[in-house]
Amino acid sequence: MKINVVIFLLLLIATNIFSQSDQFTSLSSVLYNKEYNSAQSSKFPSTIESLAFKPNFKEWGKVNLPASVLGDNFEPWESKKHFWLGAAEIAILEFIPWALARWIRKWENPGDNWAKVNSKTWWQNISKGWEYDGDNFQTNNFAHPYHGALFYNAGRTNGYDFWESTAWALTGSAIWEYFGETFRPSINDWVYTGIGGSNLGEILYRLSSMVTDNRATGSDRVWSEIFGTLLNPVRGFNRLVTGEMNQNFDNPSWSRPKDFVLAFDAGTRTVDLNGIKDLRNKSVQGLFSMEMAYGLPITARKPFDFFAISMGISSEAPHFTQLNTTGYLFGKVIKPLQHYFGVSLDFTYNNISPPKTPGVDEEGFEGLLYGSAMIHPYVLSIFPIGQKTLFVTTVGINAVMMGATPNDYFIDVEGRNYDMGPGVGFRFMGSIREGIWDYLRIMYFGNWIWTQTEPSDSKHRVQIFYLEGEYPLTSFFAFGIGAGVYWRTSLYENFPDVDRNHPILKVFFKTAVINL
């Protein structure tokens, strides 16, 4: 029971916080060396010896139940496809936000109520087609992907696989865009809800499966179901209405990953919000960060058999400033234990920009902001250095389906002060790793974004360089320092071009909590 509670709290922090934070590092390769180490066990010891907390997860789900009680003939709901329940759940997920806006929300001007839809507005939406909307960054880049995760799980928890459930998310989003509001359908909402939603949705699906123990009984089972439902409400609803909450049966073989690591760090982040290359004009913020890795990319076979999350919370507004995720789609071993080609689906949310009020604050942008949904083909390489240390690298391309970056001369009445559009870029990460510690980590990330939103007379180049080191103080506790710079070059046709250079400095303490 205690293990369930600990895992749930950590996963809840990682996936369901609607706040903001952290340095612009990419996701840590916290498990890349473990497969290599296991294959070279005579040379490399297990990383679990370095952990502060070493739970015995081999006993997970082993309760004293007779085999006859486990219901060998019980057929789990997700083992077959159930279209009509999934369709009903899509309808419910469409209706709830629409009804709240239509009848519950108080509108200063009733004419602004976008939920007053009818056949006329539906036809206008169909005939006029797609546009880009004016919603603020958190709405477009987090709220919509979370809504998409619910759409996704209407398919996933009713027996559909990853790709089929992605179609459920895209369909649910399209229904909302055309028929749920009076505004023209938004192409950025469709991409962020459908694609970002499938990324976040599969992560929530797997984490809820991880904390839900089908073999547990009594209070352990009750808390297990509660935690799983909070992580994935659609799955919890299905388990309730189909009776699975009251059944004892074996857990899916994939629900407890062989490799799972959580790492936490806390410290300060210093950043130049004005972009004038001077940390003397700085914002100093308290910072709590989390990195999670589920599975291994080099042993993954199905989508999201491996995924990773990087999340951070800041003491300054906006408090929720980072949620970056990556999930395995497919891959191929080039050379065993050395080179691997993979393709991942990545979602990024990075916001270190003080809030502005439309119509009150002047135009202009202060701080750092970047969000995207992208496909990332990459090559991962592992090189041994000595007996215990590995040099791990990833080199790849960023194929940006939808990206968001600041506009220095525009702020919409709905809060949008950034441009959106597709893009392309390059990414490199390298780390010198021993056990659970990155003695040195280096990262470069660069993207071009071509603006499609109004005003569409701009394009942007975003680059991030970050260098970080960790020094172990004990076997489970380390001191770290990181420094980097965020560059943004924005080219405008009708306004002066803008160059921003934001130095970043981070000082922190770090620990790894769980390793399966």
PDB file of C-alpha atoms in Angstrom, residues 58-170:
ATOM      1  CA  LYS A  58       9.073  -8.093  -7.402  1.00  0.00           C
ATOM      2  CA  GLU A  59       6.359  -8.544  -4.789  1.00  0.00           C
ATOM      3  CA  TRP A  60       3.984  -6.132  -6.544  1.00  0.00           C
ATOM      4  CA  GLY A  61       0.541  -7.714  -6.885  1.00  0.00           C
ATOM      5  CA  LYS A  62       1.468 -10.918  -5.034  1.00  0.00           C
ATOM      6  CA  VAL A  63      -1.445 -11.287  -2.635  1.00  0.00           C
ATOM      7  CA  ASN A  64      -2.574 -14.387  -0.800  1.00  0.00           C
ATOM      8  CA  LEU A  65      -5.465 -15.243  -3.072  1.00  0.00           C
ATOM      9  CA  PRO A  66      -6.329 -18.766  -4.186  1.00  0.00           C
ATOM     10  CA  ALA A  67      -5.916 -19.255  -7.910  1.00  0.00           C
ATOM     11  CA  SER A  68      -9.640 -19.952  -8.182  1.00  0.00           C
ATOM     12  CA  VAL A  69     -10.431 -16.461  -6.894  1.00  0.00           C
ATOM     13  CA  LEU A  70      -8.378 -14.722  -9.570  1.00  0.00           C
ATOM     14  CA  GLY A  71     -10.987 -15.361 -12.209  1.00  0.00           C
ATOM     15  CA  ASP A  72      -8.936 -17.170 -14.843  1.00  0.00           C
ATOM     16  CA  ASN A  73     -11.882 -16.956 -17.216  1.00  0.00           C
ATOM     17  CA  PHE A  74     -12.333 -13.231 -16.681  1.00  0.00           C
ATOM     18  CA  GLU A  75     -11.812 -11.272 -19.885  1.00  0.00           C
ATOM     19  CA  PRO A  76     -10.401  -7.758 -19.290  1.00  0.00           C
ATOM     20  CA  TRP A  77     -12.464  -5.021 -20.916  1.00  0.00           C
ATOM     21  CA  GLU A  78      -9.508  -3.664 -22.878  1.00  0.00           C
ATOM     22  CA  SER A  79      -8.826  -7.033 -24.533  1.00  0.00           C
ATOM     23  CA  LYS A  80     -11.564  -6.315 -27.120  1.00  0.00           C
ATOM     24  CA  LYS A  81     -12.720  -3.212 -28.984  1.00  0.00           C
ATOM     25  CA  HIS A  82     -15.858  -1.472 -27.718  1.00  0.00           C
ATOM     26  CA  PHE A  83     -16.820   1.236 -30.183  1.00  0.00           C
ATOM     27  CA  TRP A  84     -20.127   2.375 -28.720  1.00  0.00           C
ATOM     28  CA  LEU A  85     -18.863   3.022 -25.190  1.00  0.00           C
ATOM     29  CA  GLY A  86     -15.925   4.931 -26.657  1.00  0.00           C
ATOM     30  CA  ALA A  87     -18.269   7.002 -28.826  1.00  0.00           C
ATOM     31  CA  ALA A  88     -20.480   7.738 -25.818  1.00  0.00           C
ATOM     32  CA  GLU A  89     -17.444   8.898 -23.854  1.00  0.00           C
ATOM     33  CA  ILE A  90     -16.393  11.197 -26.700  1.00  0.00           C
ATOM     34  CA  ALA A  91     -19.894  12.699 -26.600  1.00  0.00           C
ATOM     35  CA  ILE A  92     -19.643  13.223 -22.832  1.00  0.00           C
ATOM     36  CA  LEU A  93     -16.199  14.812 -23.166  1.00  0.00           C
ATOM     37  CA  GLU A  94     -17.589  17.176 -25.816  1.00  0.00           C
ATOM     38  CA  PHE A  95     -20.695  18.016 -23.813  1.00  0.00           C
ATOM     39  CA  ILE A  96     -19.147  18.853 -20.426  1.00  0.00           C
ATOM     40  CA  PRO A  97     -16.957  21.848 -21.465  1.00  0.00           C
ATOM     41  CA  TRP A  98     -19.643  23.027 -23.894  1.00  0.00           C
ATOM     42  CA  ALA A  99     -22.352  22.945 -21.197  1.00  0.00           C
ATOM     43  CA  LEU A 100     -20.131  24.723 -18.677  1.00  0.00           C
ATOM     44  CA  ALA A 101     -19.525  27.554 -21.148  1.00  0.00           C
ATOM     45  CA  ARG A 102     -23.127  27.623 -22.374  1.00  0.00           C
ATOM     46  CA  TRP A 103     -24.992  27.690 -19.068  1.00  0.00           C
ATOM     47  CA  ILE A 104     -22.598  27.969 -16.105  1.00  0.00           C
ATOM     48  CA  ARG A 105     -19.953  30.523 -17.083  1.00  0.00           C
ATOM     49  CA  LYS A 106     -20.895  34.151 -16.430  1.00  0.00           C
ATOM     50  CA  TRP A 107     -20.377  36.270 -19.561  1.00  0.00           C
ATOM     51  CA  GLU A 108     -20.004  40.051 -19.263  1.00  0.00           C
ATOM     52  CA  ASN A 109     -21.280  40.294 -22.815  1.00  0.00           C
ATOM     53  CA  PRO A 110     -23.719  37.454 -23.637  1.00  0.00           C
ATOM     54  CA  GLY A 111     -22.862  37.920 -27.299  1.00  0.00           C
ATOM     55  CA  ASP A 112     -19.354  36.615 -26.567  1.00  0.00           C
ATOM     56  CA  ASN A 113     -20.693  33.210 -25.548  1.00  0.00           C
ATOM     57  CA  TRP A 114     -19.035  30.963 -28.123  1.00  0.00           C
ATOM     58  CA  ALA A 115     -21.072  27.961 -26.981  1.00  0.00           C
ATOM     59  CA  LYS A 116     -24.298  29.285 -28.559  1.00  0.00           C
ATOM     60  CA  VAL A 117     -23.973  27.037 -31.574  1.00  0.00           C
ATOM     61  CA  ASN A 118     -26.672  26.122 -34.065  1.00  0.00           C
ATOM     62  CA  SER A 119     -26.981  24.799 -37.605  1.00  0.00           C
ATOM     63  CA  LYS A 120     -26.002  28.211 -38.996  1.00  0.00           C
ATOM     64  CA  THR A 121     -22.723  28.380 -37.053  1.00  0.00           C
ATOM     65  CA  TRP A 122     -21.983  24.772 -37.968  1.00  0.00           C
ATOM     66  CA  TRP A 123     -22.382  25.531 -41.670  1.00  0.00           C
ATOM     67  CA  GLN A 124     -20.230  28.660 -41.366  1.00  0.00           C
ATOM     68  CA  ASN A 125     -17.469  26.640 -39.704  1.00  0.00           C
ATOM     69  CA  ILE A 126     -17.621  23.982 -42.401  1.00  0.00           C
ATOM     70  CA  SER A 127     -17.704  26.445 -45.299  1.00  0.00           C
ATOM     71  CA  LYS A 128     -15.054  28.883 -44.007  1.00  0.00           C
ATOM     72  CA  GLY A 129     -12.549  26.233 -42.965  1.00  0.00           C
ATOM     73  CA  TRP A 130      -9.500  26.342 -40.718  1.00  0.00           C
ATOM     74  CA  GLU A 131      -7.789  29.278 -39.019  1.00  0.00           C
ATOM     75  CA  TYR A 132      -5.350  29.901 -36.147  1.00  0.00           C
ATOM     76  CA  ASP A 133      -6.910  31.081 -32.885  1.00  0.00           C
ATOM     77  CA  GLY A 134      -5.910  33.742 -30.345  1.00  0.00           C
ATOM     78  CA  ASP A 135      -5.830  31.686 -27.130  1.00  0.00           C
ATOM     79  CA  ASN A 136      -3.059  32.172 -24.611  1.00  0.00           C
ATOM     80  CA  PHE A 137      -0.062  29.855 -24.420  1.00  0.00           C
ATOM     81  CA  GLN A 138      -1.233  27.690 -21.523  1.00  0.00           C
ATOM     82  CA  THR A 139      -4.639  27.080 -23.109  1.00  0.00           C
ATOM     83  CA  ASN A 140      -3.268  26.119 -26.515  1.00  0.00           C
ATOM     84  CA  ASN A 141      -0.197  24.239 -25.366  1.00  0.00           C
ATOM     85  CA  PHE A 142      -1.439  22.468 -22.246  1.00  0.00           C
ATOM     86  CA  ALA A 143      -5.219  22.560 -21.733  1.00  0.00           C
ATOM     87  CA  HIS A 144      -5.938  21.387 -25.277  1.00  0.00           C
ATOM     88  CA  PRO A 145      -3.433  18.492 -25.151  1.00  0.00           C
ATOM     89  CA  TYR A 146      -4.945  17.348 -21.839  1.00  0.00           C
ATOM     90  CA  HIS A 147      -8.438  17.426 -23.372  1.00  0.00           C
ATOM     91  CA  GLY A 148      -6.974  15.447 -26.257  1.00  0.00           C
ATOM     92  CA  ALA A 149      -5.571  12.903 -23.785  1.00  0.00           C
ATOM     93  CA  LEU A 150      -9.133  12.265 -22.593  1.00  0.00           C
ATOM     94  CA  PHE A 151     -10.340  11.838 -26.194  1.00  0.00           C
ATOM     95  CA  TYR A 152      -7.429   9.479 -26.798  1.00  0.00           C
ATOM     96  CA  ASN A 153      -8.325   7.318 -23.821  1.00  0.00           C
ATOM     97  CA  ALA A 154     -11.912   7.030 -24.972  1.00  0.00           C
ATOM     98  CA  GLY A 155     -10.359   4.815 -27.622  1.00  0.00           C
ATOM     99  CA  ARG A 156      -7.378   3.379 -25.749  1.00  0.00           C
ATOM    100  CA  THR A 157      -9.330   2.159 -22.732  1.00  0.00           C
ATOM    101  CA  ASN A 158     -11.924   0.561 -24.997  1.00  0.00           C
ATOM    102  CA  GLY A 159      -9.541  -1.845 -26.685  1.00  0.00           C
ATOM    103  CA  TYR A 160      -7.938   0.274 -29.424  1.00  0.00           C
ATOM    104  CA  ASP A 161      -4.173   0.484 -29.934  1.00  0.00           C
ATOM    105  CA  PHE A 162      -1.977   3.594 -29.978  1.00  0.00           C
ATOM    106  CA  TRP A 163      -2.473   4.469 -33.647  1.00  0.00           C
ATOM    107  CA  GLU A 164      -6.218   3.833 -33.588  1.00  0.00           C
ATOM    108  CA  SER A 165      -6.580   5.859 -30.393  1.00  0.00           C
ATOM    109  CA  THR A 166      -4.693   8.740 -32.010  1.00  0.00           C
ATOM    110  CA  ALA A 167      -7.444   8.737 -34.638  1.00  0.00           C
ATOM    111  CA  TRP A 168      -9.982   8.936 -31.794  1.00  0.00           C
ATOM    112  CA  ALA A 169      -8.198  12.010 -30.402  1.00  0.00           C
ATOM    113  CA  LEU A 170      -8.053  13.706 -33.815  1.00  0.00           C
TER     114      LEU A 170
END
